[in-house]
């Protein structure tokens, strides 16, 4: 029998679900009640899409409360695949009741609870397990589950007064009985004491015999002691321990920070050692600036003496100390030397390392502005360059010299010296940087495709200066040349992510989404990156009318978010098994952070909106689409109050001076703006769901009372959502008034401002409002509703006016050639997308209108037939108004289509080859080629967008035809 | 200079190449073997990730380097050596006989670096790295360094014949 069972299981393992079902059936013919065969069959059914059958078959077995291993395991697999982990808990609850001494089933039950995060039950199950088999890990599983209850408790008081003290007592019991065995148990004890704020106890524990078990992690005891000293503000100990650790490893940055922190705290308190012999348990304490200065100077001298590679730590510590002394207005900084000389010294030692710039950047503020140029010149003296050639430049002889030169260029930019140059100066700078870039390529001739070129950073800096020129002068030629230089860079260094990111950003700003998809794919973004940099893509995907590409880019992100849900719970269980208790809250915090991600909520919402815009009422009705998405207008699954902005807004390198950098305020404003825009979109989506369900409502005449209630409930949802939208749009207007400008390389502005100024938001809101009025008409009927009818007809007319205005804002050329210059107007494309989205919404409302008016009209005709003699009855205004409306809508869509066709034609007619490039600033033939290629990409992308928009408009125009009576 | 700290599972993993489950697995099992280095400006400089495995009875209990990565701008600072030293120290404390790692045969830079750090080629593993886009699979060197417990340095005596990936433990 086991062999046969194995066969069915074998087929399942190999993905042959049909054969698995057949095998299971064969077995069941012979043994009617073979539970396991039933479950295997259920798995086969589940995997072939027969969820309902699978579920009822599984329940047949589950209600019998099986206790055989095979059935239990198979059911566990099935429930997991059904995403019903809570059923596994029921299964094992029954099993342990029947077999109370089974370690295995108790343990499965614990894990089943862990999978659904039932901490209280985990605590009990852990204890039950320990009572069955008194092994330490089980006891501590239970303790950890108490800690988890504390962490997840809404009420911090409950955590502090109940869960954590109980956990502490449980551990203390084991300590008293001398039953502590493993390091993990001590770690957990420490976690509990720390969370309880019992730092003294925690410190004693770590220093005591239990602390001796903390051996796996390096410096585990020292790190924990340090943490407690800081919490307890035991500055003498903190200072002495930092000092000790720095003597051992003078490159450990964190201990310099704690050394300085503690030093100044002690100075502020005028602390003096109680005993000259022994300052504190950790050893000697420094309490004066003189001691600190000497300590740092000694560390530097040690490094100077060494034959091997010097460490950066002591030299950086010197700058850090000056910085801190200056902050305190302490005059002793002179004893350490002049910051300018110290930085030159640092550059002398480390200037050939790529990190030199990141290090020095932190302390540039120590130099007064009047020293900046001097600093740059002095740095230049330390760069060995060859003889100056015909072009006026000298070049580095090797990669080390190149790196030094590059570092000076970067520093000069960070100091703002490049920004102050005039246009001519900037163009000269570009020529110089380009020359260095091209010269440096020779050092990387043998580089693999996966390696970066040594001189890549020059190329990137050229691009930045071009961007400066473009934003300052508005000269689009600068932008085209910038694209050209980046494309050239990428051709020599195909894995340079910074080139790709900047190209991606520029193409997006230009409204050309097509090249972006390939660039993003070639970045090979992995897992969390979809959350951190996905915004670069998804911000523009839908808004530029590349719907297929948009759908693809939302999927990149969504796939990651969905898989993350499953992944984490498995590893939480693993962490319990291996006693990595400290990791469990981290795993959970990570999962929460992803679940509350702004980007996740955005792609979720945009994905559904996009599907509706491109499919609803084309491939299937709006109602079917809404149902297929499982959309429920009453439900809001976006964590508005806990939204996490996981975007990496500094992913693009920047060497801009401090006053041009991204600030916390920028971050806050960007999040605010994105959240409000998300709210607008999510409300629109829910309103559309609401509208779809309104359409489904049975008409008044053949409905009973409950139905009527149903209808009014639906319309009240619509009403609520509409007023929420109204409020949100008011907030939105206030936000856009601020006209926040972010740094060029920072976050892109949201679509909010253009959505509002195009008028599309208000037009969509009025259309949805109209559906509510129509619903009223449906209840009232055609008689005695002339006021309502007039109101509706006015709305019809007003919507036409609004749409017409919106369309007029789309008019103009997205791309044109003027005086041999190429000019773009990408905002026209974005507005056109808003127009198309709005047409979709208006047409869905029109379709709903038709569904309301049609029965009214036919009942009117019936009435008319009855009173044939009374021919004077005119057609009700709302009906003639509706006909007129659909006619006008048709007209607007046709106009829009004509506009799109016109744009396509003029784009196709543009002969970019006729452009003379390189006028003014000498671009080489090769560079011109790259610029031209970039221009081609933009042109093709615009065409692609127009085609997709045109296609969608045509489909919408077709759906309009069916609305006529 | 560097801040070396335990890997806290958060967005640190942004710039790495493995899937999330891979990291979670290591963190749940060998958290002490996961160390990151951070620059004073907060930039992630690099990280090392490893594990302890093998039979003690057969004197095969050892530390393994699963991943070692240093960001391009923080190279040539001795960071990789520092991280390796830490992993070796952890393995010493666990009573390992040796530390081992796999490296692409073609990655001469890495092979030389490991040699400088005291590692030697123990054996070649045929087609250990599977290649995409139709290129041939690549061999790996299994490199080892004996720890103090292996007083006779038996664990690093090279095996002359290459082995297949399925034959290694």
PDB file of N, CA and C in Angstrom, chain A residues 136 140 174-175 178-187 205-217 220-221 224, chain B residues 93-94:
ATOM      1  N   UNK A 136      15.138  22.099  27.193  1.00  0.00           N
ATOM      2  CA  UNK A 136      15.253  23.550  27.337  1.00  0.00           C
ATOM      3  C   UNK A 136      14.694  24.369  26.173  1.00  0.00           C
ATOM      4  N   UNK A 140      12.055  27.698  26.255  1.00  0.00           N
ATOM      5  CA  UNK A 140      12.386  29.052  25.798  1.00  0.00           C
ATOM      6  C   UNK A 140      11.581  29.478  24.567  1.00  0.00           C
ATOM      7  N   UNK A 174      14.651  29.334  35.722  1.00  0.00           N
ATOM      8  CA  UNK A 174      15.668  28.449  35.159  1.00  0.00           C
ATOM      9  C   UNK A 174      17.061  28.819  35.666  1.00  0.00           C
ATOM     10  N   UNK A 175      17.283  30.134  35.829  1.00  0.00           N
ATOM     11  CA  UNK A 175      18.591  30.572  36.324  1.00  0.00           C
ATOM     12  C   UNK A 175      18.807  30.029  37.727  1.00  0.00           C
ATOM     13  N   UNK A 178      19.630  26.633  37.966  1.00  0.00           N
ATOM     14  CA  UNK A 178      20.875  26.392  37.228  1.00  0.00           C
ATOM     15  C   UNK A 178      20.666  25.510  36.015  1.00  0.00           C
ATOM     16  N   UNK A 179      19.594  25.806  35.318  1.00  0.00           N
ATOM     17  CA  UNK A 179      19.276  24.989  34.158  1.00  0.00           C
ATOM     18  C   UNK A 179      19.599  25.680  32.831  1.00  0.00           C
ATOM     19  N   UNK A 180      20.182  26.879  32.918  1.00  0.00           N
ATOM     20  CA  UNK A 180      20.508  27.583  31.666  1.00  0.00           C
ATOM     21  C   UNK A 180      21.619  26.824  30.946  1.00  0.00           C
ATOM     22  N   UNK A 181      21.343  26.506  29.681  1.00  0.00           N
ATOM     23  CA  UNK A 181      22.319  25.702  28.937  1.00  0.00           C
ATOM     24  C   UNK A 181      22.969  26.468  27.796  1.00  0.00           C
ATOM     25  N   UNK A 182      22.120  27.104  26.988  1.00  0.00           N
ATOM     26  CA  UNK A 182      22.634  27.585  25.698  1.00  0.00           C
ATOM     27  C   UNK A 182      22.815  29.095  25.678  1.00  0.00           C
ATOM     28  N   UNK A 183      23.641  29.541  24.767  1.00  0.00           N
ATOM     29  CA  UNK A 183      23.872  30.954  24.550  1.00  0.00           C
ATOM     30  C   UNK A 183      22.563  31.653  24.180  1.00  0.00           C
ATOM     31  N   UNK A 184      21.754  30.975  23.362  1.00  0.00           N
ATOM     32  CA  UNK A 184      20.490  31.563  22.916  1.00  0.00           C
ATOM     33  C   UNK A 184      19.607  31.940  24.099  1.00  0.00           C
ATOM     34  N   UNK A 185      19.685  31.142  25.170  1.00  0.00           N
ATOM     35  CA  UNK A 185      18.859  31.408  26.340  1.00  0.00           C
ATOM     36  C   UNK A 185      19.322  32.678  27.046  1.00  0.00           C
ATOM     37  N   UNK A 186      20.632  32.860  27.074  1.00  0.00           N
ATOM     38  CA  UNK A 186      21.181  34.073  27.690  1.00  0.00           C
ATOM     39  C   UNK A 186      20.826  35.303  26.841  1.00  0.00           C
ATOM     40  N   UNK A 187      20.920  35.144  25.529  1.00  0.00           N
ATOM     41  CA  UNK A 187      20.538  36.219  24.605  1.00  0.00           C
ATOM     42  C   UNK A 187      19.099  36.655  24.864  1.00  0.00           C
ATOM     43  N   UNK A 205      24.118  40.812  34.488  1.00  0.00           N
ATOM     44  CA  UNK A 205      24.000  39.489  33.881  1.00  0.00           C
ATOM     45  C   UNK A 205      25.121  39.271  32.865  1.00  0.00           C
ATOM     46  N   UNK A 206      25.337  40.282  32.003  1.00  0.00           N
ATOM     47  CA  UNK A 206      26.343  40.130  30.948  1.00  0.00           C
ATOM     48  C   UNK A 206      27.749  40.014  31.556  1.00  0.00           C
ATOM     49  N   UNK A 207      27.993  40.786  32.619  1.00  0.00           N
ATOM     50  CA  UNK A 207      29.319  40.737  33.229  1.00  0.00           C
ATOM     51  C   UNK A 207      29.507  39.471  34.058  1.00  0.00           C
ATOM     52  N   UNK A 208      28.398  38.878  34.497  1.00  0.00           N
ATOM     53  CA  UNK A 208      28.457  37.711  35.388  1.00  0.00           C
ATOM     54  C   UNK A 208      28.687  36.404  34.651  1.00  0.00           C
ATOM     55  N   UNK A 209      28.525  35.303  35.373  1.00  0.00           N
ATOM     56  CA  UNK A 209      28.806  33.982  34.796  1.00  0.00           C
ATOM     57  C   UNK A 209      27.925  33.648  33.575  1.00  0.00           C
ATOM     58  N   UNK A 210      26.686  34.111  33.580  1.00  0.00           N
ATOM     59  CA  UNK A 210      25.830  33.810  32.418  1.00  0.00           C
ATOM     60  C   UNK A 210      26.417  34.443  31.159  1.00  0.00           C
ATOM     61  N   UNK A 211      26.990  35.626  31.339  1.00  0.00           N
ATOM     62  CA  UNK A 211      27.577  36.351  30.209  1.00  0.00           C
ATOM     63  C   UNK A 211      28.683  35.567  29.524  1.00  0.00           C
ATOM     64  N   UNK A 212      29.299  34.650  30.280  1.00  0.00           N
ATOM     65  CA  UNK A 212      30.373  33.860  29.684  1.00  0.00           C
ATOM     66  C   UNK A 212      29.894  32.986  28.540  1.00  0.00           C
ATOM     67  N   UNK A 213      28.589  32.759  28.515  1.00  0.00           N
ATOM     68  CA  UNK A 213      28.060  31.947  27.424  1.00  0.00           C
ATOM     69  C   UNK A 213      27.965  32.709  26.100  1.00  0.00           C
ATOM     70  N   UNK A 214      28.092  34.046  26.193  1.00  0.00           N
ATOM     71  CA  UNK A 214      27.971  34.862  24.974  1.00  0.00           C
ATOM     72  C   UNK A 214      29.276  34.812  24.187  1.00  0.00           C
ATOM     73  N   UNK A 215      29.439  33.793  23.387  1.00  0.00           N
ATOM     74  CA  UNK A 215      30.729  33.607  22.718  1.00  0.00           C
ATOM     75  C   UNK A 215      30.653  33.609  21.199  1.00  0.00           C
ATOM     76  N   UNK A 216      29.490  33.351  20.625  1.00  0.00           N
ATOM     77  CA  UNK A 216      29.433  33.186  19.170  1.00  0.00           C
ATOM     78  C   UNK A 216      29.789  34.460  18.436  1.00  0.00           C
ATOM     79  N   UNK A 217      29.127  35.524  18.838  1.00  0.00           N
ATOM     80  CA  UNK A 217      29.383  36.792  18.174  1.00  0.00           C
ATOM     81  C   UNK A 217      30.686  37.374  18.694  1.00  0.00           C
ATOM     82  N   UNK A 220      30.779  40.183  21.710  1.00  0.00           N
ATOM     83  CA  UNK A 220      29.374  40.214  22.094  1.00  0.00           C
ATOM     84  C   UNK A 220      29.185  40.861  23.460  1.00  0.00           C
ATOM     85  N   UNK A 221      30.013  40.444  24.411  1.00  0.00           N
ATOM     86  CA  UNK A 221      29.866  40.996  25.765  1.00  0.00           C
ATOM     87  C   UNK A 221      30.203  42.484  25.775  1.00  0.00           C
ATOM     88  N   UNK A 224      27.421  44.539  24.245  1.00  0.00           N
ATOM     89  CA  UNK A 224      26.239  44.622  25.109  1.00  0.00           C
ATOM     90  C   UNK A 224      26.510  45.543  26.289  1.00  0.00           C
TER      91      UNK A 224
ATOM     92  N   UNK B  93      36.540  29.871  17.497  1.00  0.00           N
ATOM     93  CA  UNK B  93      35.805  29.729  18.749  1.00  0.00           C
ATOM     94  C   UNK B  93      34.853  28.552  18.727  1.00  0.00           C
ATOM     95  N   UNK B  94      34.363  28.244  17.552  1.00  0.00           N
ATOM     96  CA  UNK B  94      33.434  27.123  17.448  1.00  0.00           C
ATOM     97  C   UNK B  94      34.191  25.798  17.369  1.00  0.00           C
TER      98      UNK B  94
END
